[in-house]
Amino acid sequence: MATELIAGREITVDEEGFFADPSQWSEDMAEELAKAIGIDELTEDHWKVIRFLRKDFEETGETATIRRVSTMTGISTKQLYQLFPKKPAKKMAYIAGLPKPTGCV
Amino acid sequence: MKRLLVLGAGTAGTMVVNKMSHHLDPNEWEITIVDQEETHYYQPGFLFIPFGIYGRNDVIKPRRDYIPTGVDLIVSEIELIEPENNRVKIAKGDRWLDYDYLVIATGTHPRLDETPGLVDEDGKIPDNVHTFYTLDGAVRLEKFLRKWEGGKLVLNIMEMPFKCPVAPLEFIFLADWWFTEQGIRDKVDLTFVTPLPGAFTKPIAARELGGILEEKNISLVTDFMAERVDPDRNTLVAFDEEEVPYDVLVTVPVNMGADVIGRSGLGDELNHVPVDKHTFVHAKYPNIFALGDAAALPTSKAGSVAHFAVETWTENFLRYIDGLDMKEAFDGHANCFIESGFGKGLLIDFNYDTEPLPGKYPLPGVGPFSLLRESEMNHWGKMLFRWMYWNILLKGKEMPVTSYMTMAGKWS
């Protein structure tokens, strides 16, 4: 697998650039990851989502779906689309250093 | 006496009581199954109703005919599960049922009310909006299509997960065939709209099935996460403001587990029950299991999955009640015929780790079936399956397929 330099550290990533090992992530990387996908500033709401995703992943071992994030954080799906434009599920996971959400079969 | 209580007498629940009444000693065990309806639906058959291939009577039978003697069937609404007290409240007679082991098999259900604009305040659905995910909806669509003279038909999937993930593709393939038969295919524009990045979830299957859509001249709109339906403008609107106009919308609604799961605090945000993906044991309660569509598992919500799951669960449960460890058994095996129109079909076979691959699916005496390729044989497999469902599968008898996926015949 490929590696990328993020916040000065070498990170293992999959073919689409998602973290292969979520434990390599730390909060100081989020700003840089966000900028890489066109989100220039992380607001309080962004952080609420990122922190929920990290906590939920720790507990369930899965990257939360949009519906789960919306239900658990109280941030509506519409707002999630504004915070993480176009592809919120992928973008949230990317910034939080989590695997790409598995589209259920 | 020990008590096994099963909630839901659909595909999974019915198989469970048939298996268990065979294995468990009636002097030691009481088996009870509860369902809110007298009728058992052959849900895979709903797909064929809009095209007049099956009618209402082809897909319904009395539940009682499939419940073995010695098992108590109670037809009642289920009001509450109290996992701390090992009991379930039912509406009939306002009573509590105690259990030692509980199997939740209450399925997943289409919820039109979850999407703004699909139904008005009185619960009425617009005349040009349809779904084949309920029996009444499928019959209503058949009546509509017989009179329809052409225009833009849009099939959309509201949200993942939903049951029978191949059904929307089958619907649009069959629509292409049916409108050709009616002589109006040139007047019909078919569009397939999905929240997924491709025609199907897994990359190889998405590519193959996407290719078939193209061959059949069916447009594909991907990454479309529908927010609402605007019935005044006949338009489907996504969360990112993208729009797809339609003359007729056939929708696969949001699917949710039973409300009683949510009320009882046993479910996730869609009322599906989180369980171990190999053993089906509830994340919090070691005497509660969820099987079939009711379970929150990273595999398809489909009858074949329910079947393989019940097979492996049965063996495990018989160990469990004797104090033995469960084996990490279930592999997420799914096996689905995909009807593709013009008397042909495809077959896909996959599990948690292996995506659907092309090749041959061996079946002694009848097979092989082609995997991920169209063939007439696959169509007949699908048609024969209805007979197998009622006569072999539901009754918990031996099916000529393995519960675990095998790589035999697959090109990898």
XYZ file of C-alpha atoms in Angstrom:
517
model
C 0.000 0.000 0.000
C 1.036 3.580 -0.684
C 2.115 6.119 1.905
C 1.467 9.848 2.027
C 3.005 12.645 4.049
C 0.300 14.263 6.210
C 1.167 16.874 8.858
C 4.761 15.799 8.526
C 4.054 12.136 9.241
C 4.106 9.110 6.964
C 0.611 7.642 6.669
C -0.441 4.368 5.007
C -3.368 4.949 2.644
C -5.517 2.791 0.358
C -5.818 3.246 -3.418
C -8.328 6.098 -2.966
C -6.291 7.900 -0.297
C -8.305 6.789 2.760
C -6.385 5.901 5.934
C -5.555 2.192 5.968
C -4.924 2.354 9.708
C -7.234 4.780 11.574
C -4.933 4.735 14.620
C -2.357 6.750 12.623
C -4.760 9.714 12.653
C -4.607 12.605 15.103
C -6.691 15.778 15.390
C -3.925 18.048 14.098
C -4.151 16.330 10.690
C -7.813 17.217 10.103
C -7.233 20.776 8.814
C -4.723 19.597 6.226
C -6.946 16.674 5.118
C -9.927 19.037 4.803
C -7.965 21.519 2.679
C -6.912 18.686 0.356
C -10.577 18.078 -0.532
C -11.600 21.724 -0.774
C -12.873 22.479 2.725
C -10.896 25.537 3.828
C -12.094 25.924 7.362
C -13.299 23.435 9.956
C -16.138 24.944 12.009
C -17.507 23.742 15.344
C -20.132 21.679 13.443
C -17.432 20.016 11.340
C -15.641 19.041 14.531
C -18.813 17.733 16.114
C -19.170 15.354 13.163
C -15.491 14.346 13.103
C -15.400 13.618 16.847
C -18.621 11.604 16.626
C -17.245 9.554 13.715
C -14.050 8.760 15.620
C -15.903 7.758 18.782
C -18.457 5.679 16.878
C -15.742 3.888 14.911
C -13.973 3.007 18.137
C -17.171 1.495 19.521
C -18.576 -0.253 16.444
C -15.601 -0.808 14.142
C -17.571 0.692 11.237
C -17.611 4.111 9.592
C -21.036 5.624 10.367
C -23.520 6.234 7.542
C -24.936 9.705 6.832
C -28.200 8.730 8.503
C -26.391 7.533 11.605
C -24.322 10.720 11.865
C -27.451 12.820 11.425
C -29.499 10.852 13.979
C -26.760 10.789 16.606
C -25.417 14.361 16.279
C -28.689 16.158 15.520
C -27.097 17.773 12.451
C -29.539 17.298 9.566
C -28.562 15.502 6.358
C -29.140 18.772 4.513
C -26.584 20.502 6.768
C -24.132 17.636 6.290
C -24.335 18.289 2.558
C -23.483 21.944 3.228
C -20.614 21.130 5.590
C -19.118 18.449 3.335
C -20.357 19.361 -0.161
C -21.296 16.764 -2.827
C -20.107 13.555 -1.159
C -20.472 13.965 2.601
C -20.127 10.272 3.503
C -16.741 9.979 1.798
C -15.499 13.431 2.823
C -16.365 12.999 6.505
C -14.571 9.651 6.601
C -11.546 11.071 4.799
C -11.075 13.990 7.180
C -11.617 11.750 10.223
C -8.959 9.298 8.981
C -11.399 6.395 8.725
C -11.916 3.720 6.069
C -14.275 4.566 3.222
C -17.852 3.791 4.314
C -18.922 0.421 2.928
C -21.990 0.888 0.754
C -24.143 -1.904 2.135
C -24.911 -4.667 -0.338
C -39.760 -26.090 30.459
C -37.474 -23.815 28.473
C -39.042 -21.268 26.184
C -37.917 -20.229 22.723
C -39.827 -17.208 21.453
C -39.618 -16.146 17.809
C -40.894 -12.731 16.697
C -41.960 -12.604 13.049
C -43.150 -15.518 10.888
C -41.609 -14.457 7.580
C -38.856 -16.325 5.764
C -36.344 -16.403 8.645
C -38.793 -16.919 11.531
C -40.703 -19.706 9.778
C -37.480 -21.552 8.952
C -36.297 -21.195 12.559
C -39.392 -22.852 14.060
C -39.344 -25.628 11.460
C -35.701 -26.384 12.231
C -36.148 -26.095 15.973
C -39.291 -28.227 16.208
C -37.253 -30.933 14.503
C -34.238 -30.625 16.804
C -35.620 -29.644 20.223
C -37.252 -32.152 22.585
C -40.947 -31.220 23.004
C -40.814 -32.448 26.615
C -38.193 -29.795 27.416
C -38.991 -26.926 25.093
C -41.955 -24.704 24.337
C -41.687 -22.943 20.973
C -43.853 -19.893 20.258
C -43.917 -17.681 17.182
C -45.738 -14.343 16.931
C -46.697 -12.421 13.809
C -49.150 -9.608 13.219
C -50.602 -11.095 10.008
C -52.239 -14.378 8.982
C -50.734 -14.200 5.493
C -47.253 -15.243 4.396
C -46.007 -13.281 1.387
C -43.584 -14.639 -1.211
C -41.868 -11.261 -1.480
C -39.515 -12.117 -4.397
C -42.685 -12.538 -6.476
C -43.807 -8.892 -6.056
C -41.340 -7.877 -8.801
C -43.249 -9.883 -11.436
C -46.727 -8.525 -10.636
C -46.461 -5.117 -12.406
C -45.744 -7.015 -15.647
C -48.639 -9.449 -15.258
C -46.330 -12.475 -14.850
C -47.629 -13.244 -11.352
C -50.897 -12.196 -9.733
C -51.838 -11.645 -6.103
C -52.715 -15.302 -5.540
C -49.299 -16.506 -6.708
C -47.530 -14.822 -3.802
C -49.726 -15.440 -0.742
C -50.414 -18.453 1.467
C -51.727 -18.844 5.010
C -48.874 -18.674 7.546
C -50.431 -21.516 9.518
C -49.757 -23.971 6.685
C -46.024 -23.500 7.292
C -45.943 -23.674 11.088
C -45.309 -27.250 12.300
C -47.523 -28.938 14.888
C -46.248 -28.416 18.385
C -45.306 -24.809 17.691
C -47.704 -22.195 19.035
C -48.490 -19.463 16.462
C -49.978 -16.293 17.910
C -51.335 -13.701 15.472
C -50.930 -10.381 17.235
C -49.178 -7.038 17.148
C -46.002 -6.982 19.223
C -45.959 -3.993 21.564
C -42.732 -4.109 23.533
C -39.655 -6.234 24.188
C -38.213 -6.021 27.700
C -34.773 -7.600 27.404
C -33.939 -6.917 31.062
C -36.948 -8.982 32.151
C -36.835 -11.562 29.350
C -40.379 -10.894 28.250
C -42.422 -9.543 25.345
C -45.732 -7.691 25.488
C -48.296 -8.549 22.807
C -51.542 -6.732 21.977
C -53.713 -9.835 21.818
C -55.138 -10.422 25.290
C -52.842 -7.648 26.540
C -50.391 -10.235 27.809
C -46.712 -10.849 28.415
C -44.780 -13.773 26.929
C -41.718 -14.899 28.892
C -38.718 -16.369 27.137
C -35.361 -17.996 27.824
C -34.167 -17.328 24.276
C -35.543 -14.739 21.878
C -35.157 -14.709 18.085
C -36.031 -11.398 16.423
C -37.082 -11.945 12.806
C -39.390 -8.982 12.291
C -37.847 -8.030 8.952
C -37.409 -4.647 7.316
C -40.200 -2.631 5.752
C -40.694 0.036 3.070
C -41.463 3.432 4.614
C -42.898 5.923 2.141
C -43.501 8.391 4.983
C -39.729 8.781 5.496
C -39.356 10.833 2.285
C -41.128 14.206 2.072
C -43.505 14.408 -0.883
C -44.018 10.663 -1.405
C -47.272 10.721 0.543
C -49.523 13.685 1.425
C -50.960 14.422 4.902
C -53.678 11.818 4.395
C -51.136 9.150 3.491
C -52.116 9.270 -0.187
C -49.451 8.643 -2.822
C -49.583 10.698 -6.086
C -51.165 8.903 -9.096
C -47.872 8.792 -11.023
C -45.729 7.605 -8.088
C -45.474 3.864 -7.441
C -43.629 1.164 -5.538
C -43.581 -2.601 -6.065
C -42.176 -3.221 -2.569
C -45.667 -3.928 -1.198
C -48.233 -6.318 -2.651
C -50.868 -3.577 -2.984
C -48.285 -1.288 -4.585
C -47.273 -3.946 -7.125
C -50.922 -4.591 -8.078
C -51.578 -0.839 -8.372
C -48.556 -0.459 -10.656
C -49.749 -3.304 -12.899
C -53.069 -1.497 -13.405
C -51.239 1.754 -14.132
C -48.761 0.325 -16.657
C -51.513 -1.367 -18.686
C -52.912 2.060 -19.515
C -49.713 4.064 -19.748
C -48.781 5.196 -23.244
C -45.159 6.165 -22.693
C -42.940 8.951 -21.356
C -40.121 9.106 -18.823
C -40.095 6.312 -16.249
C -37.630 6.812 -13.395
C -36.712 4.057 -10.950
C -35.054 5.429 -7.831
C -33.520 3.988 -4.675
C -34.034 6.298 -1.708
C -31.425 5.013 0.739
C -29.199 2.056 1.628
C -29.759 -0.562 2.883
C -32.963 -1.960 1.393
C -34.179 -5.494 0.948
C -33.420 -7.508 -2.162
C -30.705 -5.189 -3.528
C -30.987 -6.644 -7.049
C -34.764 -6.036 -7.376
C -34.530 -2.434 -8.693
C -32.194 -3.560 -11.491
C -34.483 -6.473 -12.288
C -37.443 -4.101 -12.423
C -35.789 -1.815 -14.950
C -34.569 -4.806 -17.060
C -38.074 -6.280 -17.068
C -39.569 -2.874 -17.907
C -37.289 -2.702 -20.977
C -38.554 -6.154 -22.068
C -42.206 -5.454 -21.257
C -42.401 -2.126 -23.107
C -40.729 -3.840 -26.090
C -43.442 -6.527 -25.985
C -46.131 -3.828 -25.837
C -44.589 -2.189 -28.888
C -43.939 1.146 -27.143
C -40.280 0.862 -26.077
C -39.422 3.708 -28.500
C -41.845 5.960 -26.595
C -40.388 5.129 -23.165
C -37.317 6.711 -21.584
C -35.956 4.502 -18.761
C -33.693 5.979 -16.057
C -32.134 4.213 -13.058
C -31.274 6.550 -10.146
C -29.149 5.292 -7.237
C -27.309 6.743 -4.216
C -24.452 4.310 -4.985
C -21.468 5.245 -7.178
C -22.475 2.541 -9.723
C -25.258 0.174 -10.818
C -24.478 -2.160 -7.889
C -22.329 -2.070 -4.784
C -19.359 -4.273 -5.600
C -16.968 -3.093 -8.351
C -16.975 -6.128 -10.706
C -20.758 -6.624 -10.520
C -21.307 -2.857 -10.866
C -19.270 -2.884 -14.079
C -21.010 -5.926 -15.599
C -24.506 -4.777 -14.653
C -23.769 -1.201 -15.728
C -22.779 -2.630 -19.120
C -26.143 -4.379 -19.438
C -27.973 -1.113 -18.603
C -26.090 0.584 -21.414
C -26.847 -2.235 -23.894
C -30.519 -1.920 -23.073
C -30.444 1.848 -23.508
C -31.284 2.592 -19.865
C -29.805 5.823 -18.416
C -27.916 5.601 -15.139
C -27.732 8.429 -12.556
C -25.330 7.648 -9.688
C -24.477 9.283 -6.317
C -28.022 10.641 -6.162
C -29.089 10.906 -2.527
C -32.782 11.805 -2.737
C -34.017 14.362 -0.226
C -37.629 14.748 -1.375
C -40.135 14.342 -4.139
C -41.766 17.457 -5.556
C -45.156 16.145 -6.739
C -46.206 19.497 -8.253
C -43.211 19.566 -10.594
C -42.923 15.753 -10.986
C -39.308 16.007 -9.906
C -36.999 14.070 -7.638
C -34.693 16.413 -5.661
C -31.352 15.406 -4.114
C -29.692 16.815 -0.985
C -27.144 18.555 -3.207
C -30.005 20.204 -5.246
C -29.519 17.941 -8.282
C -32.891 17.151 -9.894
C -34.354 14.334 -11.983
C -37.745 14.995 -13.592
C -40.141 12.094 -14.261
C -43.521 11.273 -15.771
C -43.749 8.125 -13.659
C -41.661 7.481 -10.579
C -41.199 3.910 -9.343
C -39.481 4.223 -5.993
C -37.678 1.876 -3.636
C -38.581 3.578 -0.367
C -36.425 3.916 2.751
C -36.442 0.533 4.513
C -36.703 0.345 8.301
C -36.927 -2.420 10.864
C -40.101 -2.835 12.932
C -41.101 0.073 15.185
C -41.178 -2.248 18.207
C -37.393 -2.658 17.869
C -36.909 1.104 18.206
C -39.455 1.400 21.043
C -37.647 -1.355 22.946
C -34.219 0.255 22.512
C -32.824 -2.769 20.664
C -32.081 -1.238 17.273
C -29.818 1.163 15.413
C -30.919 4.398 13.733
C -33.005 2.388 11.211
C -34.425 -0.017 13.817
C -32.231 -2.847 12.577
C -30.787 -4.997 15.356
C -26.995 -4.906 15.825
C -25.746 -8.492 16.218
C -22.465 -10.372 15.833
C -22.000 -10.921 12.103
C -20.932 -14.564 12.498
C -23.175 -15.773 15.339
C -26.182 -13.361 15.342
C -25.960 -12.818 19.113
C -27.186 -9.369 20.161
C -24.447 -6.896 21.044
C -25.847 -6.434 24.588
C -28.042 -9.442 25.397
C -26.565 -12.946 25.068
C -29.985 -14.660 24.901
C -31.294 -12.510 22.038
C -30.601 -13.227 18.363
C -31.666 -11.423 15.196
C -31.988 -13.277 11.889
C -32.997 -12.297 8.366
C -33.649 -8.701 7.319
C -34.176 -7.572 10.931
C -30.440 -7.910 11.638
C -27.993 -5.060 10.980
C -25.339 -6.987 9.032
C -22.916 -5.948 6.263
C -24.506 -8.290 3.703
C -27.646 -8.260 1.530
C -31.096 -8.200 3.054
C -32.475 -11.114 1.048
C -34.186 -14.477 1.394
C -31.073 -16.410 0.380
C -29.092 -14.718 3.142
C -31.855 -15.502 5.661
C -31.725 -19.122 4.532
C -27.940 -19.512 4.837
C -28.012 -17.599 8.120
C -30.674 -19.850 9.663
C -28.789 -22.976 8.546
C -25.580 -21.916 10.269
C -27.398 -20.432 13.274
C -29.277 -23.699 13.884
C -26.073 -25.654 14.340
C -24.642 -22.937 16.578
C -27.763 -22.552 18.709
C -27.856 -26.286 19.440
C -24.277 -25.976 20.752
C -25.054 -22.781 22.667
C -27.964 -24.232 24.687
C -25.747 -27.141 25.692
C -23.134 -24.737 27.035
C -20.681 -25.181 24.146
C -18.974 -22.255 22.428
C -20.447 -21.100 19.161
C -18.322 -21.490 16.077
C -17.627 -18.345 14.117
C -19.924 -19.644 11.454
C -21.773 -17.280 9.147
C -19.756 -15.887 6.224
C -22.361 -13.458 4.811
C -23.180 -15.791 1.916
C -25.738 -14.400 -0.574
C -26.917 -15.991 -3.803
C -29.327 -14.141 -6.092
C -30.837 -14.715 -9.492
C -31.198 -11.435 -11.394
C -34.007 -11.500 -13.949
C -32.817 -9.507 -16.976
C -35.813 -9.728 -19.333
C -36.423 -11.590 -22.624
C -36.469 -14.916 -20.788
C -32.948 -14.552 -19.447
C -31.313 -14.009 -16.086
C -27.996 -13.716 -14.258
C -26.780 -15.299 -11.050
C -24.522 -13.726 -8.426
C -22.903 -15.518 -5.488
C -20.848 -13.698 -2.845
C -20.111 -13.219 0.870
C -18.595 -10.749 3.378
C -15.137 -11.052 1.819
C -15.604 -12.140 -1.800
C -17.427 -9.894 -4.254
C -19.655 -11.377 -7.000
C -17.360 -12.918 -9.625
C -18.016 -14.271 -13.119
C -17.696 -18.024 -13.796
C -19.917 -21.086 -13.387
C -22.027 -22.065 -10.384
C -22.038 -25.844 -10.067
C -25.280 -27.572 -9.053
C -25.434 -31.373 -9.263
C -28.184 -32.665 -11.563
C -29.325 -29.281 -12.861
C -26.421 -26.869 -13.207
C -24.099 -25.339 -13.884
C -25.555 -21.829 -13.902
C -23.596 -18.929 -15.423
C -22.346 -16.387 -12.894
C -22.657 -12.682 -13.764
C -23.635 -13.560 -17.362
C -27.076 -13.654 -18.938
C -28.517 -17.088 -19.729
C -31.924 -18.722 -20.172
C -30.990 -21.315 -17.567
C -30.752 -18.605 -14.895
C -34.251 -17.423 -15.783
C -35.614 -20.939 -15.238
C -33.704 -21.177 -11.977
C -35.473 -18.047 -10.789
C -38.894 -19.333 -11.869
C -38.379 -22.714 -10.205
C -37.343 -21.011 -7.011
C -40.923 -20.085 -6.094
C -41.804 -23.772 -5.897
C -38.664 -24.497 -3.847
C -39.498 -21.619 -1.493
C -42.954 -22.886 -0.539
C -42.161 -26.603 -0.567
C -38.588 -26.973 0.657
C -37.033 -23.806 2.008
C -39.722 -22.546 4.416
C -40.223 -26.021 5.824
C -36.571 -26.143 6.771
C -35.790 -29.094 4.509
C -32.408 -29.715 2.911
C -31.726 -27.416 -0.094
C -29.247 -28.562 -2.774
C -26.882 -25.639 -2.085
C -24.179 -25.073 0.517
C -24.600 -22.490 3.280
C -21.005 -21.372 2.936
C -19.808 -19.735 -0.232
C -17.307 -21.795 -2.236
C -14.840 -20.628 -4.882
C -15.595 -23.657 -7.118
C -16.218 -22.518 -10.704
C -15.495 -18.849 -10.017
C -12.922 -17.058 -12.156
C -10.684 -15.131 -9.829
